[in-house]
Coordinates of C-alpha atoms in Angstrom, one line a residue:
X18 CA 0.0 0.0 0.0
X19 CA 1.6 3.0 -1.3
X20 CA 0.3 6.2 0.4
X21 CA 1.1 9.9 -0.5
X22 CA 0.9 11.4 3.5
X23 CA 0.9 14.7 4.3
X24 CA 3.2 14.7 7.9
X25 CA 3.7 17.2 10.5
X26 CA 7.8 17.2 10.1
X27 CA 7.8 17.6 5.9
X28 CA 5.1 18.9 3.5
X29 CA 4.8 15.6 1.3
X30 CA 6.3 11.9 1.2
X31 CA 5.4 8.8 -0.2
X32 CA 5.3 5.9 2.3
X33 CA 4.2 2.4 2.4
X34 CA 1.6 1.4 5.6
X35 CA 0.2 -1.5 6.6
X36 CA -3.1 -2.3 5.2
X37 CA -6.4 -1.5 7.8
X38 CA -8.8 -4.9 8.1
X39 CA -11.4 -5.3 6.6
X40 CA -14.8 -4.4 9.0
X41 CA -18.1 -5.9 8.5
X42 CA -19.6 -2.0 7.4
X43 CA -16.1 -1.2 5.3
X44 CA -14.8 -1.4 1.7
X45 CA -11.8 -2.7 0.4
X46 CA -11.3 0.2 -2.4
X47 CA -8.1 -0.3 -5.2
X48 CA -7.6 3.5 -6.6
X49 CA -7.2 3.9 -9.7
X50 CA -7.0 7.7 -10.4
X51 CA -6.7 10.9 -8.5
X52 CA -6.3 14.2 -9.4
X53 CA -4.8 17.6 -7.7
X54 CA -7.0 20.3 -7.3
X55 CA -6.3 23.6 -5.5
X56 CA -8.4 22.4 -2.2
X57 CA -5.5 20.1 -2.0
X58 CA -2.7 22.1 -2.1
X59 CA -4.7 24.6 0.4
X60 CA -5.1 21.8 2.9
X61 CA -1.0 20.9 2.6
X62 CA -0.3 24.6 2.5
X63 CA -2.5 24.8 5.9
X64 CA -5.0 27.7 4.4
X65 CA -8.0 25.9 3.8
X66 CA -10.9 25.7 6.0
X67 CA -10.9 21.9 6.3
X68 CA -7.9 20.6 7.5
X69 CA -7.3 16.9 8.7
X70 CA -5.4 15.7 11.6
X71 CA -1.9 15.2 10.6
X72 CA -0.3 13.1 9.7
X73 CA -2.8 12.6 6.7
X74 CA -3.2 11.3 3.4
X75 CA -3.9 14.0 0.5
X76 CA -6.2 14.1 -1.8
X77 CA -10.0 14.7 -1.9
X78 CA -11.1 13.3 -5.1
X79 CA -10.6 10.3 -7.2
X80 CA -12.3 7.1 -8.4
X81 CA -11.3 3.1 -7.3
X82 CA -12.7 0.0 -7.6
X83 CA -13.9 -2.5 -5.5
X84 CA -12.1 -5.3 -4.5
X85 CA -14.0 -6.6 -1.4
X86 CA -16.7 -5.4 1.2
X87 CA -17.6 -6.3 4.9
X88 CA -20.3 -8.3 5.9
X89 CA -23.1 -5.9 6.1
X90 CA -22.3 -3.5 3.3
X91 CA -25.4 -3.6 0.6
X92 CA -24.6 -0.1 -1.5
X93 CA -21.1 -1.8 -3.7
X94 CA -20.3 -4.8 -4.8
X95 CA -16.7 -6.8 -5.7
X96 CA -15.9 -5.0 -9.3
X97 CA -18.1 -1.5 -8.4
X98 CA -16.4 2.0 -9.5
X99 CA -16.3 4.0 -6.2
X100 CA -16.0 8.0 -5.8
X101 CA -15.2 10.0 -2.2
X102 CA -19.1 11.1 -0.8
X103 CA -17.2 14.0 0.9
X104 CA -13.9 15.4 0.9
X105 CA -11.3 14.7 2.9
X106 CA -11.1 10.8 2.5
X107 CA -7.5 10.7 1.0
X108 CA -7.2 9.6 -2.0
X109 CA -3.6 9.5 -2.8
X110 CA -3.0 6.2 -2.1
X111 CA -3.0 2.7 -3.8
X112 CA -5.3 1.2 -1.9
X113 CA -7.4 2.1 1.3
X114 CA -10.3 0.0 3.2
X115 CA -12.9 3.3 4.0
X116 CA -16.3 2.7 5.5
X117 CA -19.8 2.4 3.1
X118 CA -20.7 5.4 4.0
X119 CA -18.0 7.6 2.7
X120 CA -18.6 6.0 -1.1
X121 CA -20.7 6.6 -3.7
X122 CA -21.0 4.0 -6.2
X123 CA -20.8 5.6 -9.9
X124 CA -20.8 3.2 -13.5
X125 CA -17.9 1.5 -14.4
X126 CA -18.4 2.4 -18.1
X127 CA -18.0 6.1 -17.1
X128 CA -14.0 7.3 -18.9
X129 CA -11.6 6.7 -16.1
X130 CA -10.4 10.3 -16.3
X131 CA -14.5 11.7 -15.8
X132 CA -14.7 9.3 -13.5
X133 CA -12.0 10.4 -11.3
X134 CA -12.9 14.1 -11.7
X135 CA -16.3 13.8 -11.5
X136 CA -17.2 14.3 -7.5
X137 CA -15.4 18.2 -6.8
X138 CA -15.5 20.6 -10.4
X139 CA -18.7 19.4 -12.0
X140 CA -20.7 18.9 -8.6
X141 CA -19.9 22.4 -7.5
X142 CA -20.9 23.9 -11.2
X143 CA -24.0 22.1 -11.1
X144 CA -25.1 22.9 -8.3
X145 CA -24.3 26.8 -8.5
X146 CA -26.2 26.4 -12.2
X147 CA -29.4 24.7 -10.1
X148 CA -29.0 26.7 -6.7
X149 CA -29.1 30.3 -7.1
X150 CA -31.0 31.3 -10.1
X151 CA -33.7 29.8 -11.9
X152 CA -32.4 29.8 -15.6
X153 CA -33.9 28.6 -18.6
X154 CA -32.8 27.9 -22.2
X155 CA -31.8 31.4 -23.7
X156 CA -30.5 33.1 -20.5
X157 CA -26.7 33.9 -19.9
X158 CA -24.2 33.2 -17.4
X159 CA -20.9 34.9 -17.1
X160 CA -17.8 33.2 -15.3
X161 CA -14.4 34.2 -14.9
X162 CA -11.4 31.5 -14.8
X163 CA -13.4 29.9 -17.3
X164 CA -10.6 27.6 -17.9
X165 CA -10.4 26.2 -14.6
X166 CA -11.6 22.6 -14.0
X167 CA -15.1 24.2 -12.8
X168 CA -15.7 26.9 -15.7
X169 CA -15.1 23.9 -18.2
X170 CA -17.6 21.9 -16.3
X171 CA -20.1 25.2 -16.0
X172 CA -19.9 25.9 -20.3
X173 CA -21.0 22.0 -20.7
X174 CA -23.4 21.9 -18.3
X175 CA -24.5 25.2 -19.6
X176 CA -24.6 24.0 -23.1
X177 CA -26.7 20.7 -22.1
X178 CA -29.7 22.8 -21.2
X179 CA -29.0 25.7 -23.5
X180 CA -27.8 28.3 -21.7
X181 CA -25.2 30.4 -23.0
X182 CA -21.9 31.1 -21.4
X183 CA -19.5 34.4 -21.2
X184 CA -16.2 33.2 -20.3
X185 CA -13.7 35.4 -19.1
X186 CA -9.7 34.4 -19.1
X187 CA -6.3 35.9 -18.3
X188 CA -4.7 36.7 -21.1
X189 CA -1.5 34.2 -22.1
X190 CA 1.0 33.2 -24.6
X191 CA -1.4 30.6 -25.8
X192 CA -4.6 32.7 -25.6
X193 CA -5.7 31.6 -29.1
X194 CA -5.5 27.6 -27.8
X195 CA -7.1 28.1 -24.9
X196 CA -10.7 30.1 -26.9
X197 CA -10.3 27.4 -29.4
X198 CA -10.6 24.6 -26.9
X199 CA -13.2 26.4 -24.6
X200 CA -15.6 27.4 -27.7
X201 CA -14.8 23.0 -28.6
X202 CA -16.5 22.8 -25.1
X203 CA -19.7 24.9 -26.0
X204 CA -18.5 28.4 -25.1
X205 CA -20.2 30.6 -26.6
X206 CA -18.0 33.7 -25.6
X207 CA -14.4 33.6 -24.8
X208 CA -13.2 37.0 -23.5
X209 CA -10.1 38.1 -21.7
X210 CA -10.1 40.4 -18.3
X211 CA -8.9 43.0 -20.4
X212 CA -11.7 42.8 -23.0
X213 CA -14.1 42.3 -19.6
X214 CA -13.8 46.1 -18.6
X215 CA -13.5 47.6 -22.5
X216 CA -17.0 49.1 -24.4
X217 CA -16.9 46.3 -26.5
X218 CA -18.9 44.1 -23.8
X219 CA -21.6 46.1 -25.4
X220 CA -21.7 44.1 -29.0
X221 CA -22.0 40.7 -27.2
X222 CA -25.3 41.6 -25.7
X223 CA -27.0 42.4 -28.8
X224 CA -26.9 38.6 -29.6
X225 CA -27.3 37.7 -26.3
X226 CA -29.2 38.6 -22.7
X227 CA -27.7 40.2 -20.2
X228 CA -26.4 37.1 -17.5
X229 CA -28.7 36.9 -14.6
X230 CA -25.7 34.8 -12.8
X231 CA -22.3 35.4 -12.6
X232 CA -19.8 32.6 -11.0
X233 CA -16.8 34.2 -9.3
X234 CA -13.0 32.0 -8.8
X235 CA -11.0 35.6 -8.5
X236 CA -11.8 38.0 -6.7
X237 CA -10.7 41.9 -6.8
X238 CA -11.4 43.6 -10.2
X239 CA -12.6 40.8 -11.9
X240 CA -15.6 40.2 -9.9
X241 CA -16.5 43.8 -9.6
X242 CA -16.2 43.9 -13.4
X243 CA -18.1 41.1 -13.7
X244 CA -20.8 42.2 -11.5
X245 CA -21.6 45.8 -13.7
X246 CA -22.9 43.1 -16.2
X247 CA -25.2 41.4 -14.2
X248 CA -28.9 42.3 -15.3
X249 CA -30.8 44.2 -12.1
X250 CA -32.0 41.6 -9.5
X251 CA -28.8 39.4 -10.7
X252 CA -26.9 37.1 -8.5
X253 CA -22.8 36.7 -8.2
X254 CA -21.8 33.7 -7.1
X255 CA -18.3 33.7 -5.2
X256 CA -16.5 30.0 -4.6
X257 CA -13.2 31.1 -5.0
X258 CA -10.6 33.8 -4.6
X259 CA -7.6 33.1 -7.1
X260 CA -6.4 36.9 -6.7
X261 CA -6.3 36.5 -2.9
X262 CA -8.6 40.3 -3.3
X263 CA -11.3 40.9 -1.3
X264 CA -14.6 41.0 -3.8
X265 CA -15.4 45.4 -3.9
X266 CA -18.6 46.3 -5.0
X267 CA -20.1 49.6 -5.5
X268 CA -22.9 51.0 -3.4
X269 CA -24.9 51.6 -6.6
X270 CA -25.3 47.7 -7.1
X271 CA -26.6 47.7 -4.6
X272 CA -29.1 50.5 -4.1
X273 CA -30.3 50.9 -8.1
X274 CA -29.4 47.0 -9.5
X275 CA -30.5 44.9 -6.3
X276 CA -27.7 42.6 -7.1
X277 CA -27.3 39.4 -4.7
X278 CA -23.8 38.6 -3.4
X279 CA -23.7 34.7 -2.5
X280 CA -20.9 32.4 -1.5
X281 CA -20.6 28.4 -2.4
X282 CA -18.7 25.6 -1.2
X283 CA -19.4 22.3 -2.2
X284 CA -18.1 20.7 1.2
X285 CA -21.0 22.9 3.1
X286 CA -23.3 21.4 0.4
X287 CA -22.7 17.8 1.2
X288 CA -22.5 18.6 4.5
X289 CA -25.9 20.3 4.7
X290 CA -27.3 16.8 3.1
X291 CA -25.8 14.7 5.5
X292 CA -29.1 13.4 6.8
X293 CA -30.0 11.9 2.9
X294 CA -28.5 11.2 0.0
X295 CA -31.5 11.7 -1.9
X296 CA -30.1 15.1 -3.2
X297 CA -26.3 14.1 -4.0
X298 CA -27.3 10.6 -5.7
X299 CA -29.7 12.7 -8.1
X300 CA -26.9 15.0 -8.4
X301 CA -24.3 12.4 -9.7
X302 CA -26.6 10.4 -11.6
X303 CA -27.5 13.6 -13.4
X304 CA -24.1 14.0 -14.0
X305 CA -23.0 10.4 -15.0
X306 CA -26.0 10.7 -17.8
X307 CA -24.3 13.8 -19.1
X308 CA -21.3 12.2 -19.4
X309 CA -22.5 9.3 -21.0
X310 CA -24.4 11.1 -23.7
X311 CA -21.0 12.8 -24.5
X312 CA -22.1 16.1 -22.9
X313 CA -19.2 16.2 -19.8
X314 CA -16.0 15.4 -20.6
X315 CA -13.0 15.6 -17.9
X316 CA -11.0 18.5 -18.0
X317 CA -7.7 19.1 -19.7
X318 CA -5.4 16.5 -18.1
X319 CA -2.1 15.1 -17.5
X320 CA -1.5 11.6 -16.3
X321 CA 1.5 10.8 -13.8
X322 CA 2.6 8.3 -11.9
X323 CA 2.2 8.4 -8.4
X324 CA 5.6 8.2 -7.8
X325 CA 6.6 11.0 -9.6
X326 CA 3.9 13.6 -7.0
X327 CA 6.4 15.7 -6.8
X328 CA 6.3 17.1 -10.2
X329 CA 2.1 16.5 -10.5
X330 CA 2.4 19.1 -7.2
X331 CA 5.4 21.6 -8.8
X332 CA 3.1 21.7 -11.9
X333 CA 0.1 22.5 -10.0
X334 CA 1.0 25.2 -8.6
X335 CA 2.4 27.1 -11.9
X336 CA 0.4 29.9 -13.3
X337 CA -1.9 29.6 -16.2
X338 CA -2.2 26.1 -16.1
X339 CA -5.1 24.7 -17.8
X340 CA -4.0 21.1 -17.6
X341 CA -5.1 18.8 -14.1
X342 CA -2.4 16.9 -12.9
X343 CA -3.9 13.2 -12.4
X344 CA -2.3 10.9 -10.5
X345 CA -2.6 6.9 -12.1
X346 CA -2.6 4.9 -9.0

């Protein structure tokens, strides 16, 4: 059992532990794939608001399969995909045995790399498409980072139940890649923070309404930019601060637009449904059929080894990456 802990003493270091036995409620899980996503490097780095006891294993997210299961567990069978129900499972690691309850059973025909991104990016798009606005076919939504493991899963979820999408990105070396592959997605606007605060926002709402949500990963100008677009009685959406800025807005907003400010965190979500599953199981199975019919793909990844996590972690953490660094387990 290979296991990627995150110790008090060093940041990061792979170590081999002794297997946990098998109890008659608990799962005997072989991981296949796990990715990095910024709530992991938080929780090494100390910042993030859930933080395990250390030392811990990283990694919130991921897909395995089942190899056996106790006595009295009914939900997955020998064979079964598996997926973390909440974060903070640890899921850098070859194999774990975790208890029925933290597992959520998804298809096995699902693409491995969906599969292993499916339970953080697209569950917290979804659910800030669903949650805070009621939009129907037609109506816009703006989103900055668009090219962040969430903004691609917001333009194809969008796209599934035709609403159209304003994406806004830094500008880069490869800018012209990066619209090209977003637009491949179902973008239907790929604009840079630059273009975000020009006149020319103007043109794109004569094809288009103005967005009665906007979905905010940055923070400072970006969001306060984003926010003079909102149609009057709009809603902004923060679930991340990229630009470690506080979000500004003007008093105006306020007073003559009646815009809503709104936070999200997809941990506080499955949290909050603790006492059924009724809500998360028609969440993913929403999302598995989406998938399925082609309509969510994973993001942008690259594959790596598990025992080269040194390198997944270094490339992380590098700006303007638009690539998810999976670990193969």
């Amino acid at each position: 059992l290979l296991t990627l802990r995150v110790p008090c003493v060093s940041p990061h270091r792979l170590e081999e532990l002794q297997l946990a036995p098998l109890g008659d409620a608990d799962v005997h899980v072989k991981m296949l794939a796990a990715p990095i996503n910024p709530a992991d490097i938080n929780m090494i780095q100390g910042s993030y608001a859930l933080l395990p006891e250390l030392p811990a294993v990283g990694g919130n997210e991921g897909v395995g399969r089942v190899l056996g299961v106790g006595s009295r567990v009914t939900t997955v069978t020998p064979g079964d995909w598996v997926i973390p129900a909440d974060a903070g499972l640890g899921t850098w690691r070859t194999e774990a045995v975790f208890p029925e309850a933290s597992l959520l059973r998804v298809p096995s025909d699902l693409p491995l790399l969906c599969a292993a991104t499916l339970g953080v990016n697209p569950c917290t798009a979804y659910r800030m498409l669903q949650d805070f606005e009621t939009l129907r076919p037609g109506d816009s939504v703006i989103q900055n980072a668009a090219n962040s493991g969430v903004g691609q899963a917001v333009i194809q979820i969008a796209r599934a139940s035709g609403i159209r999408t304003i994406n806004v990105v830094r500008a880069r070396p490869d800018l012209p890649k990066l619209v090209e592959r977003l637009v491949s997605l179902g973008a239907d606007h790929v604009i840079t923070e630059e273009t975000l605060r020009k006149p020319d926002m103007k043109h794109i709402f004569k094809s288009i309404p103005r967005p009665r949500l906007a979905l905010n990963c940055v923070g400072g100008k970006s969001a306060t930019e984003m926010l003079r677009h909102l149609q009057p009685g709009g809603t902004m959406v923060t679930y991340g601060g990229m630009a470690k800025q506080p979000v500004t807005v003007p008093v105006s907003a306020f007073i003559f637009r009646d815009v809503k400010l709104r936070g999200f965190w997809m941990t506080q979500w499955k949290k909050d449904q603790a006492h059924t599953r009724a809500g998360l199981q028609s969440m993913m199975q929403s999302l598995c059929e989406l998938v399925q019919r082609g309509q969510l793909h994973a993001p942008a990844c690259t594959e790596v080894p598990l025992e080269d996590y040194k390198a997944a972690l270094e490339a992380s953490m590098k700006p303007f990456t638009s690539s998810k660094q999976i670990l193969v387990l």
